[in-house]
């Protein structure tokens, strides 16, 4: 078997610890001046790719990929500091790409770069769509294992434990395949300072949508973005009896 | 051809709809438009049992209007189809009899759905945003060159849907130009509908018998006599504050039993091994919206709130009076959960 040629797509998103605010015009969530970082699930995918190499799997190379504003190169550098060998950034400032567009782009990258394993996060924490990996698998007609909590590669066979409603299930498929990762898969490492410095020297190729011939026209039009209705909290009680009577009053028990 | 002309008509009609205030003419068009809608609701089954929570897609379809068909697939699936035929709102139930679909593997399930969607010329395809729906539907959408709309909580019109983004911290209203519209539905946002009173016809669907390159090896499902977390009326949930698996197992099940509740957990509790993964409530776990969500030792991080803040009544026990959970709780008790939870359990039992 030839080695693993891994593709790990990463997305730059508003940091998970930031409480998002809807802008005044109700057209989007405010992103300017807000801390951004790598989508947490994508950190897990990079980590898993690097661990496959550390487990002495025949990993030929790990390619990190991102599409979005030029600032996304920061998350690619992070991915390289964690162990990815090189990066490709498709710079697109104007249009925010939808999962279908990203999946089409990734399908081209898979073909151009002759990938045989794509490891993605199960969802991005901004759009919460949970689609890209499955869409890519559909476009390529490859096997898919989503919400992975354990990945084993032996020869060209991949065994994946996935988290499903009510427990876990185990699937097996031959490469090439698509895996999307769940939180329990691993614990991503911190990039050390020497590795961050080394990552600056790793190759990062910049491209455009036109290079891949991808049409980024959006299929979904944002009508509006609003704040969720606020909850009126703060009803504190003194003791357990108080809690029971309040719950009764509210008809909850 | 029929589906193409229908799409054109739909597009014209919905353009009219959006122009201005409703007029009698437009109302009439609206009715005509609704007659042209046809939805395929993807129903889940497991070992010959219809998954009732997947009926939320039927309720969402009813909100759209138009005709609704359901589809089920698997081995010995005809009785399931007959059971589904009694679901109110369904006009027809399509079944595909083939054991290859039992495990819901998208590699062959998706091509099968695509064939049935094309054959029926549906304008909408709806499925639950469950592990099954999340795994399957985007693959179907990509095969049909459609941008799916995930996890909707409301239907505004034939092409406009409401869904939470950013862990529920923003609500997005989105309009789709695709046809068919492929949508997954948040189960807790739509009533699961009446399982009785319908009288749909039952019909066999097409089966392209696509090969499946993926082998299903095994599963390990947590067994429990308690109500299902996603659909339970009451949920008790524990977090990091419980300190250990022993304490979690000592305190939470009796409280759940006293209330007849399902058990949930925060990510911290799951990561620390106090509770099983499948019990995680939050942005990346399950979404719940029970009548009562009672939690102990949970601080209320954004990601946890995303999964439970649509609960009717939220109650919490936490020793930190400044924990964010108190900002959303209807009933909050500041105190040590190791004393308060057993006391609450005892007092609820003696009621």
PDB file of C-alpha atoms in Angstrom, chain A residues 45-180:
ATOM      1  CA  UNK A  45      -8.445  16.587  13.013  1.00  0.00           C
ATOM      2  CA  UNK A  46      -4.915  17.987  12.750  1.00  0.00           C
ATOM      3  CA  UNK A  47      -3.995  16.248  15.980  1.00  0.00           C
ATOM      4  CA  UNK A  48      -5.327  12.933  14.698  1.00  0.00           C
ATOM      5  CA  UNK A  49      -3.400  13.242  11.438  1.00  0.00           C
ATOM      6  CA  UNK A  50      -0.197  13.971  13.354  1.00  0.00           C
ATOM      7  CA  UNK A  51      -0.839  11.070  15.721  1.00  0.00           C
ATOM      8  CA  UNK A  52      -1.283   8.694  12.784  1.00  0.00           C
ATOM      9  CA  UNK A  53       2.241   9.653  11.743  1.00  0.00           C
ATOM     10  CA  UNK A  54       3.512   9.307  15.311  1.00  0.00           C
ATOM     11  CA  UNK A  55       1.961   5.835  15.494  1.00  0.00           C
ATOM     12  CA  UNK A  56       4.331   4.938  12.648  1.00  0.00           C
ATOM     13  CA  UNK A  57       1.625   4.834  10.022  1.00  0.00           C
ATOM     14  CA  UNK A  58       3.084   5.409   6.570  1.00  0.00           C
ATOM     15  CA  UNK A  59       2.010   9.058   6.371  1.00  0.00           C
ATOM     16  CA  UNK A  60       3.403  10.614   3.197  1.00  0.00           C
ATOM     17  CA  UNK A  61       2.285  14.097   4.029  1.00  0.00           C
ATOM     18  CA  UNK A  62      -0.314  16.139   5.847  1.00  0.00           C
ATOM     19  CA  UNK A  63      -1.785  19.009   3.892  1.00  0.00           C
ATOM     20  CA  UNK A  64      -3.736  21.661   5.790  1.00  0.00           C
ATOM     21  CA  UNK A  65      -6.252  23.630   3.766  1.00  0.00           C
ATOM     22  CA  UNK A  66      -8.391  26.648   4.423  1.00  0.00           C
ATOM     23  CA  UNK A  67     -10.665  28.886   2.394  1.00  0.00           C
ATOM     24  CA  UNK A  68     -11.699  32.345   3.502  1.00  0.00           C
ATOM     25  CA  UNK A  69     -10.207  35.750   4.230  1.00  0.00           C
ATOM     26  CA  UNK A  70      -6.420  36.218   4.056  1.00  0.00           C
ATOM     27  CA  UNK A  71      -6.340  36.152   7.851  1.00  0.00           C
ATOM     28  CA  UNK A  72      -7.111  32.435   7.665  1.00  0.00           C
ATOM     29  CA  UNK A  73      -3.402  31.908   7.105  1.00  0.00           C
ATOM     30  CA  UNK A  74      -3.027  32.264  10.873  1.00  0.00           C
ATOM     31  CA  UNK A  75      -4.980  29.062  11.454  1.00  0.00           C
ATOM     32  CA  UNK A  76      -2.979  27.342   8.720  1.00  0.00           C
ATOM     33  CA  UNK A  77       0.250  28.361  10.493  1.00  0.00           C
ATOM     34  CA  UNK A  78      -1.199  26.947  13.703  1.00  0.00           C
ATOM     35  CA  UNK A  79      -1.993  23.700  11.888  1.00  0.00           C
ATOM     36  CA  UNK A  80       1.573  23.567  10.603  1.00  0.00           C
ATOM     37  CA  UNK A  81       2.946  24.309  14.065  1.00  0.00           C
ATOM     38  CA  UNK A  82       0.956  21.315  15.287  1.00  0.00           C
ATOM     39  CA  UNK A  83       2.534  19.102  12.627  1.00  0.00           C
ATOM     40  CA  UNK A  84       0.985  19.649   9.193  1.00  0.00           C
ATOM     41  CA  UNK A  85       3.665  19.719   6.489  1.00  0.00           C
ATOM     42  CA  UNK A  86       2.280  22.434   4.250  1.00  0.00           C
ATOM     43  CA  UNK A  87      -0.759  24.564   3.639  1.00  0.00           C
ATOM     44  CA  UNK A  88      -3.014  25.809   0.883  1.00  0.00           C
ATOM     45  CA  UNK A  89      -5.157  28.897   1.394  1.00  0.00           C
ATOM     46  CA  UNK A  90      -7.875  29.859  -1.022  1.00  0.00           C
ATOM     47  CA  UNK A  91      -8.313  33.556  -0.414  1.00  0.00           C
ATOM     48  CA  UNK A  92     -11.893  34.734  -0.700  1.00  0.00           C
ATOM     49  CA  UNK A  93     -12.713  37.957   1.091  1.00  0.00           C
ATOM     50  CA  UNK A  94     -16.136  38.841  -0.241  1.00  0.00           C
ATOM     51  CA  UNK A  95     -18.264  35.749  -0.139  1.00  0.00           C
ATOM     52  CA  UNK A  96     -18.616  33.502   2.838  1.00  0.00           C
ATOM     53  CA  UNK A  97     -18.500  30.028   1.382  1.00  0.00           C
ATOM     54  CA  UNK A  98     -21.301  27.573   2.082  1.00  0.00           C
ATOM     55  CA  UNK A  99     -20.591  23.910   2.930  1.00  0.00           C
ATOM     56  CA  UNK A 100     -21.515  22.783  -0.600  1.00  0.00           C
ATOM     57  CA  UNK A 101     -19.029  25.246  -2.111  1.00  0.00           C
ATOM     58  CA  UNK A 102     -16.317  24.195   0.333  1.00  0.00           C
ATOM     59  CA  UNK A 103     -17.018  20.524  -0.403  1.00  0.00           C
ATOM     60  CA  UNK A 104     -16.672  21.169  -4.152  1.00  0.00           C
ATOM     61  CA  UNK A 105     -13.426  22.996  -3.550  1.00  0.00           C
ATOM     62  CA  UNK A 106     -12.145  20.174  -1.360  1.00  0.00           C
ATOM     63  CA  UNK A 107     -13.087  17.607  -4.001  1.00  0.00           C
ATOM     64  CA  UNK A 108     -10.817  19.462  -6.444  1.00  0.00           C
ATOM     65  CA  UNK A 109      -8.001  19.639  -3.903  1.00  0.00           C
ATOM     66  CA  UNK A 110      -8.349  15.904  -3.239  1.00  0.00           C
ATOM     67  CA  UNK A 111      -7.998  15.260  -6.951  1.00  0.00           C
ATOM     68  CA  UNK A 112      -5.132  17.712  -7.571  1.00  0.00           C
ATOM     69  CA  UNK A 113      -3.158  16.646  -4.543  1.00  0.00           C
ATOM     70  CA  UNK A 114      -4.003  12.943  -4.825  1.00  0.00           C
ATOM     71  CA  UNK A 115      -5.316  12.642  -1.290  1.00  0.00           C
ATOM     72  CA  UNK A 116      -6.557   9.317   0.079  1.00  0.00           C
ATOM     73  CA  UNK A 117      -7.740  10.378   3.538  1.00  0.00           C
ATOM     74  CA  UNK A 118      -9.573  13.543   4.510  1.00  0.00           C
ATOM     75  CA  UNK A 119     -10.065  14.283   8.190  1.00  0.00           C
ATOM     76  CA  UNK A 120     -12.494  17.096   8.964  1.00  0.00           C
ATOM     77  CA  UNK A 121     -14.154  18.503  12.050  1.00  0.00           C
ATOM     78  CA  UNK A 122     -17.736  17.321  12.446  1.00  0.00           C
ATOM     79  CA  UNK A 123     -19.033  20.893  12.441  1.00  0.00           C
ATOM     80  CA  UNK A 124     -17.832  24.458  12.622  1.00  0.00           C
ATOM     81  CA  UNK A 125     -18.971  26.228  15.754  1.00  0.00           C
ATOM     82  CA  UNK A 126     -20.165  29.327  13.885  1.00  0.00           C
ATOM     83  CA  UNK A 127     -22.559  27.981  11.263  1.00  0.00           C
ATOM     84  CA  UNK A 128     -23.205  24.700  13.135  1.00  0.00           C
ATOM     85  CA  UNK A 129     -24.170  23.076   9.817  1.00  0.00           C
ATOM     86  CA  UNK A 130     -22.452  19.688  10.195  1.00  0.00           C
ATOM     87  CA  UNK A 131     -22.396  19.065   6.434  1.00  0.00           C
ATOM     88  CA  UNK A 132     -19.039  19.568   4.713  1.00  0.00           C
ATOM     89  CA  UNK A 133     -17.469  16.132   5.317  1.00  0.00           C
ATOM     90  CA  UNK A 134     -20.598  14.254   4.297  1.00  0.00           C
ATOM     91  CA  UNK A 135     -20.998  16.438   1.202  1.00  0.00           C
ATOM     92  CA  UNK A 136     -17.397  15.823   0.194  1.00  0.00           C
ATOM     93  CA  UNK A 137     -17.909  12.073   0.621  1.00  0.00           C
ATOM     94  CA  UNK A 138     -21.019  12.320  -1.548  1.00  0.00           C
ATOM     95  CA  UNK A 139     -19.243  14.280  -4.295  1.00  0.00           C
ATOM     96  CA  UNK A 140     -16.308  11.851  -4.362  1.00  0.00           C
ATOM     97  CA  UNK A 141     -18.479   8.788  -3.749  1.00  0.00           C
ATOM     98  CA  UNK A 142     -16.092   7.730  -0.984  1.00  0.00           C
ATOM     99  CA  UNK A 143     -16.963   5.938   2.259  1.00  0.00           C
ATOM    100  CA  UNK A 144     -17.596   8.226   5.215  1.00  0.00           C
ATOM    101  CA  UNK A 145     -17.328   7.851   8.971  1.00  0.00           C
ATOM    102  CA  UNK A 146     -18.695  10.852  10.821  1.00  0.00           C
ATOM    103  CA  UNK A 147     -18.385  11.830  14.481  1.00  0.00           C
ATOM    104  CA  UNK A 148     -15.367   9.623  15.020  1.00  0.00           C
ATOM    105  CA  UNK A 149     -14.198   8.975  18.552  1.00  0.00           C
ATOM    106  CA  UNK A 150     -11.514   6.436  17.586  1.00  0.00           C
ATOM    107  CA  UNK A 151      -9.588   5.902  14.346  1.00  0.00           C
ATOM    108  CA  UNK A 152      -7.403   2.910  13.503  1.00  0.00           C
ATOM    109  CA  UNK A 153      -5.601   2.458  10.207  1.00  0.00           C
ATOM    110  CA  UNK A 154      -4.171  -0.892   9.245  1.00  0.00           C
ATOM    111  CA  UNK A 155      -2.817  -1.280   5.753  1.00  0.00           C
ATOM    112  CA  UNK A 156      -5.467   0.336   3.599  1.00  0.00           C
ATOM    113  CA  UNK A 157      -8.282  -0.456   5.991  1.00  0.00           C
ATOM    114  CA  UNK A 158      -9.691   2.124   8.356  1.00  0.00           C
ATOM    115  CA  UNK A 159     -11.696   1.175  11.431  1.00  0.00           C
ATOM    116  CA  UNK A 160     -13.629   3.996  13.037  1.00  0.00           C
ATOM    117  CA  UNK A 161     -15.701   4.134  16.198  1.00  0.00           C
ATOM    118  CA  UNK A 162     -18.373   6.782  15.805  1.00  0.00           C
ATOM    119  CA  UNK A 163     -20.625   8.485  18.300  1.00  0.00           C
ATOM    120  CA  UNK A 164     -24.299   7.943  17.555  1.00  0.00           C
ATOM    121  CA  UNK A 165     -27.528   8.581  19.465  1.00  0.00           C
ATOM    122  CA  UNK A 166     -27.493   6.262  22.426  1.00  0.00           C
ATOM    123  CA  UNK A 167     -23.900   5.036  22.209  1.00  0.00           C
ATOM    124  CA  UNK A 168     -21.215   4.181  19.674  1.00  0.00           C
ATOM    125  CA  UNK A 169     -20.922   2.083  16.517  1.00  0.00           C
ATOM    126  CA  UNK A 170     -17.901   0.725  14.683  1.00  0.00           C
ATOM    127  CA  UNK A 171     -17.453   0.914  10.913  1.00  0.00           C
ATOM    128  CA  UNK A 172     -14.749  -0.371   8.624  1.00  0.00           C
ATOM    129  CA  UNK A 173     -13.866   0.780   5.125  1.00  0.00           C
ATOM    130  CA  UNK A 174     -10.976   0.801   2.720  1.00  0.00           C
ATOM    131  CA  UNK A 175      -9.113   3.955   1.806  1.00  0.00           C
ATOM    132  CA  UNK A 176      -9.733   6.424   0.312  1.00  0.00           C
ATOM    133  CA  UNK A 177     -12.219   7.717   2.835  1.00  0.00           C
ATOM    134  CA  UNK A 178     -13.638  10.710   4.680  1.00  0.00           C
ATOM    135  CA  UNK A 179     -13.615  10.973   8.455  1.00  0.00           C
ATOM    136  CA  UNK A 180     -15.189  13.711  10.545  1.00  0.00           C
TER     137      UNK A 180
END
